[in-house]
Amino acid sequence: MRPARYHSGSIALHWIHAGLILTLIFIGLSIDDLARGPERSATIGLHKSLGLSALLVLVLRLSWRRWHPPPHDDRLSVTQQSLARSGHRALYLLLLLT
């Protein structure tokens, strides 16, 4: 049976991942403004570390979702449910590719 709402673990993993992605975007956009040197190298190292952390959280999210399915929404038609599933899969794929 599917739950009535998202599990608190799913919500926590979502927001942790969102925070990591936003931080990665901010750092990635600011690297070009840094002069070559130790500060730039440290920032690139941080960016790589956070990127690997984001990949780990993505794997955790996918594993978590396997055992904790999303809630069922009776307001959606079968077609809308199928499109929502496809949209989520596409977003996970984009997160993996970036």
XYZ file of N, CA, C and O in Angstrom:
392
model
N 0.839 -1.192 0.000
C 0.000 0.000 0.000
C 0.879 1.249 0.000
O 1.888 1.322 0.681
N 0.476 2.234 -0.769
C 1.245 3.467 -0.877
C 0.847 4.441 0.222
O -0.313 4.517 0.602
N 1.813 5.187 0.719
C 1.523 6.121 1.812
C 0.693 7.315 1.343
O 0.591 7.595 0.153
N 0.122 8.033 2.319
C -0.687 9.205 2.007
C 0.179 10.441 1.746
O -0.268 11.385 1.104
N 1.404 10.436 2.247
C 2.317 11.563 2.016
C 3.751 11.051 1.954
O 4.017 9.908 2.286
N 4.650 11.913 1.513
C 6.057 11.520 1.421
C 6.619 11.241 2.813
O 6.284 11.918 3.779
N 7.494 10.254 2.895
C 8.172 9.903 4.140
C 9.134 11.040 4.511
O 9.703 11.698 3.635
N 9.327 11.271 5.793
C 10.211 12.356 6.238
C 11.645 12.143 5.739
O 12.362 13.116 5.478
N 12.071 10.891 5.589
C 13.392 10.615 5.029
C 13.499 11.064 3.583
O 14.532 11.605 3.164
N 12.437 10.869 2.817
C 12.419 11.323 1.414
C 12.520 12.840 1.343
O 13.250 13.382 0.508
N 11.802 13.503 2.224
C 11.811 14.971 2.247
C 13.199 15.480 2.634
O 13.732 16.404 2.002
N 13.802 14.860 3.650
C 15.131 15.285 4.092
C 16.166 15.084 2.985
O 16.970 15.989 2.713
N 16.155 13.913 2.346
C 17.100 13.669 1.259
C 16.890 14.649 0.103
O 17.855 15.119 -0.511
N 15.643 14.983 -0.189
C 15.337 15.945 -1.251
C 15.990 17.294 -0.960
O 16.660 17.876 -1.815
N 15.800 17.812 0.252
C 16.310 19.149 0.581
C 17.825 19.163 0.751
O 18.479 20.153 0.407
N 18.399 18.082 1.236
C 19.858 17.989 1.298
C 20.435 18.026 -0.113
O 21.386 18.756 -0.401
N 19.813 17.268 -1.008
C 20.277 17.228 -2.401
C 20.089 18.586 -3.078
O 20.982 19.056 -3.798
N 18.950 19.212 -2.846
C 18.697 20.536 -3.438
C 19.734 21.548 -2.959
O 20.254 22.344 -3.754
N 20.050 21.510 -1.663
C 21.064 22.423 -1.129
C 22.426 22.185 -1.758
O 23.144 23.139 -2.101
N 22.794 20.916 -1.922
C 24.067 20.597 -2.563
C 24.107 21.086 -4.006
O 25.099 21.676 -4.449
N 23.037 20.865 -4.742
C 22.992 21.278 -6.152
C 23.097 22.799 -6.268
O 23.861 23.321 -7.096
N 22.349 23.525 -5.441
C 22.415 24.992 -5.483
C 23.805 25.495 -5.107
O 24.323 26.438 -5.719
N 24.428 24.867 -4.121
C 25.787 25.243 -3.735
C 26.763 24.965 -4.873
O 27.640 25.793 -5.166
N 26.605 23.819 -5.526
C 27.471 23.489 -6.657
C 27.320 24.483 -7.799
O 28.309 24.870 -8.433
N 26.103 24.905 -8.064
C 25.876 25.899 -9.123
C 26.571 27.205 -8.763
O 27.279 27.800 -9.583
N 26.383 27.656 -7.526
C 26.993 28.916 -7.084
C 28.514 28.834 -7.177
O 29.164 29.741 -7.712
N 29.103 27.767 -6.659
C 30.564 27.618 -6.704
C 31.045 27.510 -8.146
O 32.033 28.147 -8.528
N 30.341 26.723 -8.950
C 30.742 26.551 -10.348
C 30.753 27.860 -11.123
O 31.648 28.113 -11.920
N 29.760 28.705 -10.855
C 29.704 29.989 -11.552
C 30.760 30.972 -11.042
O 31.170 31.876 -11.768
N 31.217 30.801 -9.811
C 32.179 31.752 -9.251
C 33.630 31.357 -9.508
O 34.529 32.175 -9.313
N 33.884 30.133 -9.958
C 35.266 29.686 -10.160
C 35.971 30.514 -11.224
O 37.147 30.857 -11.075
N 35.278 30.876 -12.285
C 35.916 31.644 -13.364
C 36.408 33.009 -12.908
O 37.335 33.562 -13.498
N 35.797 33.561 -11.870
C 36.188 34.881 -11.380
C 37.430 34.844 -10.490
O 37.990 35.893 -10.173
N 37.855 33.675 -10.088
C 39.011 33.548 -9.201
C 40.299 33.512 -10.011
O 40.385 32.865 -11.054
N 41.309 34.211 -9.492
C 42.623 34.193 -10.135
C 43.284 32.845 -9.886
O 43.008 32.176 -8.885
N 44.155 32.444 -10.785
C 44.882 31.189 -10.594
C 45.687 31.278 -9.300
O 46.266 32.302 -8.996
N 45.668 30.173 -8.574
C 46.401 30.149 -7.315
C 45.749 29.203 -6.334
O 44.847 28.435 -6.686
N 46.190 29.261 -5.080
C 45.700 28.306 -4.085
C 44.203 28.438 -3.780
O 43.530 27.436 -3.528
N 43.683 29.651 -3.817
C 42.247 29.834 -3.534
C 41.387 29.182 -4.613
O 40.397 28.500 -4.317
N 41.792 29.366 -5.853
C 41.052 28.753 -6.960
C 41.146 27.221 -6.890
O 40.157 26.518 -7.073
N 42.350 26.719 -6.610
C 42.537 25.270 -6.508
C 41.699 24.684 -5.379
O 41.095 23.618 -5.534
N 41.654 25.377 -4.244
C 40.848 24.907 -3.114
C 39.366 24.926 -3.461
O 38.618 24.009 -3.090
N 38.932 25.951 -4.186
C 37.526 26.046 -4.583
C 37.160 24.933 -5.554
O 36.081 24.336 -5.449
N 38.044 24.633 -6.479
C 37.803 23.529 -7.416
C 37.748 22.208 -6.655
O 36.890 21.356 -6.923
N 38.645 22.024 -5.691
C 38.625 20.812 -4.865
C 37.324 20.682 -4.084
O 36.747 19.592 -3.996
N 36.845 21.789 -3.521
C 35.568 21.788 -2.804
C 34.427 21.431 -3.755
O 33.541 20.641 -3.405
N 34.464 22.000 -4.957
C 33.433 21.736 -5.958
C 33.396 20.235 -6.302
O 32.320 19.635 -6.390
N 34.566 19.647 -6.478
C 34.637 18.212 -6.788
C 34.103 17.370 -5.627
O 33.352 16.411 -5.834
N 34.486 17.732 -4.408
C 34.030 16.983 -3.232
C 32.522 17.063 -3.069
O 31.856 16.055 -2.789
N 31.983 18.256 -3.241
C 30.536 18.415 -3.128
C 29.809 17.700 -4.268
O 28.712 17.178 -4.081
N 30.433 17.670 -5.443
C 29.846 16.946 -6.573
C 29.760 15.452 -6.290
O 28.743 14.810 -6.583
N 30.811 14.898 -5.704
C 30.785 13.481 -5.335
C 29.760 13.232 -4.230
O 29.079 12.206 -4.225
N 29.636 14.185 -3.309
C 28.613 14.068 -2.256
C 27.216 14.083 -2.858
O 26.342 13.316 -2.437
N 27.015 14.941 -3.854
C 25.712 15.015 -4.520
C 25.410 13.700 -5.238
O 24.262 13.230 -5.240
N 26.442 13.093 -5.833
C 26.249 11.799 -6.488
C 25.869 10.726 -5.459
O 24.967 9.924 -5.696
N 26.531 10.750 -4.308
C 26.210 9.796 -3.247
C 24.775 9.996 -2.753
O 24.036 9.026 -2.569
N 24.370 11.244 -2.568
C 23.001 11.519 -2.119
C 22.006 11.071 -3.184
O 20.929 10.552 -2.859
N 22.342 11.228 -4.460
C 21.461 10.752 -5.529
C 21.279 9.242 -5.443
O 20.154 8.739 -5.552
N 22.358 8.521 -5.220
C 22.268 7.065 -5.076
C 21.412 6.719 -3.854
O 20.564 5.814 -3.911
N 21.624 7.440 -2.757
C 20.798 7.220 -1.564
C 19.323 7.488 -1.844
O 18.446 6.739 -1.408
N 19.049 8.577 -2.574
C 17.657 8.917 -2.896
C 17.005 7.826 -3.740
O 15.856 7.451 -3.505
N 17.739 7.337 -4.729
C 17.186 6.293 -5.584
C 16.955 4.999 -4.798
O 15.939 4.333 -4.985
N 17.887 4.667 -3.917
C 17.715 3.486 -3.073
C 16.533 3.665 -2.128
O 15.730 2.751 -1.948
N 16.455 4.836 -1.519
C 15.358 5.123 -0.592
C 14.010 5.023 -1.314
O 13.052 4.443 -0.806
N 13.957 5.586 -2.521
C 12.701 5.594 -3.273
C 12.264 4.173 -3.647
O 11.072 3.895 -3.754
N 13.232 3.303 -3.833
C 12.907 1.911 -4.162
C 12.110 1.257 -3.040
O 11.198 0.481 -3.294
N 12.437 1.588 -1.796
C 11.791 0.967 -0.638
C 10.695 1.827 -0.027
O 9.933 1.355 0.811
N 10.639 3.101 -0.410
C 9.613 4.019 0.095
C 8.968 4.728 -1.099
O 9.389 5.822 -1.470
N 7.971 4.116 -1.714
C 7.376 4.697 -2.928
C 6.690 6.026 -2.625
O 6.277 6.283 -1.488
N 6.571 6.876 -3.641
C 5.890 8.159 -3.436
C 4.402 7.946 -3.170
O 3.842 6.901 -3.533
N 3.764 8.921 -2.557
C 2.333 8.769 -2.274
C 1.513 8.748 -3.556
O 1.897 9.309 -4.577
N 0.400 8.096 -3.477
C -0.517 8.014 -4.617
C -1.462 9.206 -4.564
O -1.982 9.560 -3.512
N -1.680 9.846 -5.707
C -2.596 10.980 -5.788
C -3.793 10.580 -6.647
O -3.675 10.448 -7.869
N -4.933 10.376 -6.013
C -6.137 9.949 -6.728
C -6.678 11.008 -7.674
O -7.496 10.710 -8.541
N -6.223 12.263 -7.509
C -6.730 13.337 -8.369
C -6.153 13.254 -9.780
O -6.684 13.873 -10.697
N -5.065 12.496 -9.953
C -4.419 12.404 -11.259
C -4.984 11.239 -12.065
O -5.236 10.163 -11.534
N -5.137 11.483 -13.359
C -5.567 10.397 -14.251
C -4.392 9.439 -14.460
O -3.254 9.731 -14.093
N -4.659 8.323 -15.070
C -3.606 7.339 -15.347
C -2.530 7.967 -16.235
O -1.329 7.761 -16.025
N -2.959 8.754 -17.215
C -2.012 9.423 -18.111
C -1.148 10.408 -17.333
O 0.075 10.453 -17.515
N -1.744 11.186 -16.448
C -0.990 12.155 -15.656
C -0.012 11.445 -14.716
O 1.117 11.912 -14.527
N -0.430 10.328 -14.142
C 0.468 9.563 -13.278
C 1.665 9.038 -14.067
O 2.810 9.089 -13.600
N 1.407 8.574 -15.272
C 2.477 8.083 -16.132
C 3.438 9.216 -16.510
O 4.662 9.039 -16.487
N 2.891 10.379 -16.840
C 3.723 11.537 -17.174
C 4.534 12.002 -15.971
O 5.707 12.385 -16.112
N 3.940 11.966 -14.790
C 4.655 12.355 -13.573
C 5.824 11.408 -13.319
O 6.936 11.844 -12.992
N 5.600 10.102 -13.479
C 6.671 9.113 -13.317
C 7.794 9.369 -14.327
O 8.974 9.351 -13.977
N 7.409 9.631 -15.565
C 8.413 9.892 -16.607
C 9.188 11.170 -16.304
O 10.410 11.227 -16.506
N 8.486 12.177 -15.830
C 9.146 13.434 -15.468
C 10.142 13.252 -14.338
O 11.261 13.789 -14.383
N 9.769 12.470 -13.331
C 10.690 12.209 -12.222
C 11.914 11.437 -12.704
O 13.050 11.739 -12.307
N 11.696 10.460 -13.545
C 12.827 9.692 -14.075
C 13.762 10.585 -14.889
O 14.988 10.460 -14.795
N 13.187 11.494 -15.681
C 13.998 12.409 -16.478
C 14.813 13.338 -15.568
O 15.990 13.597 -15.840
N 14.205 13.809 -14.479
C 14.936 14.676 -13.555
C 16.078 13.925 -12.882
O 17.185 14.454 -12.734
N 15.826 12.694 -12.460
C 16.907 11.893 -11.863
C 18.022 11.658 -12.879
O 19.206 11.718 -12.533
N 17.676 11.411 -14.134
C 18.681 11.208 -15.165
C 19.504 12.482 -15.365
O 20.729 12.431 -15.465
N 18.842 13.641 -15.397
C 19.564 14.906 -15.538
C 20.501 15.155 -14.351
O 21.610 15.638 -14.518
N 20.038 14.817 -13.148
C 20.899 14.963 -11.972
C 22.129 14.059 -12.081
O 23.231 14.438 -11.686
N 21.949 12.877 -12.627
C 23.061 11.958 -12.789
C 24.026 12.451 -13.851
O 25.250 12.330 -13.685
N 23.521 13.040 -14.918
C 24.372 13.470 -16.022
C 25.125 14.778 -15.751
O 26.120 15.054 -16.410
N 24.639 15.574 -14.790
C 25.289 16.869 -14.551
C 26.400 16.806 -13.567
O 26.808 16.013 -12.928
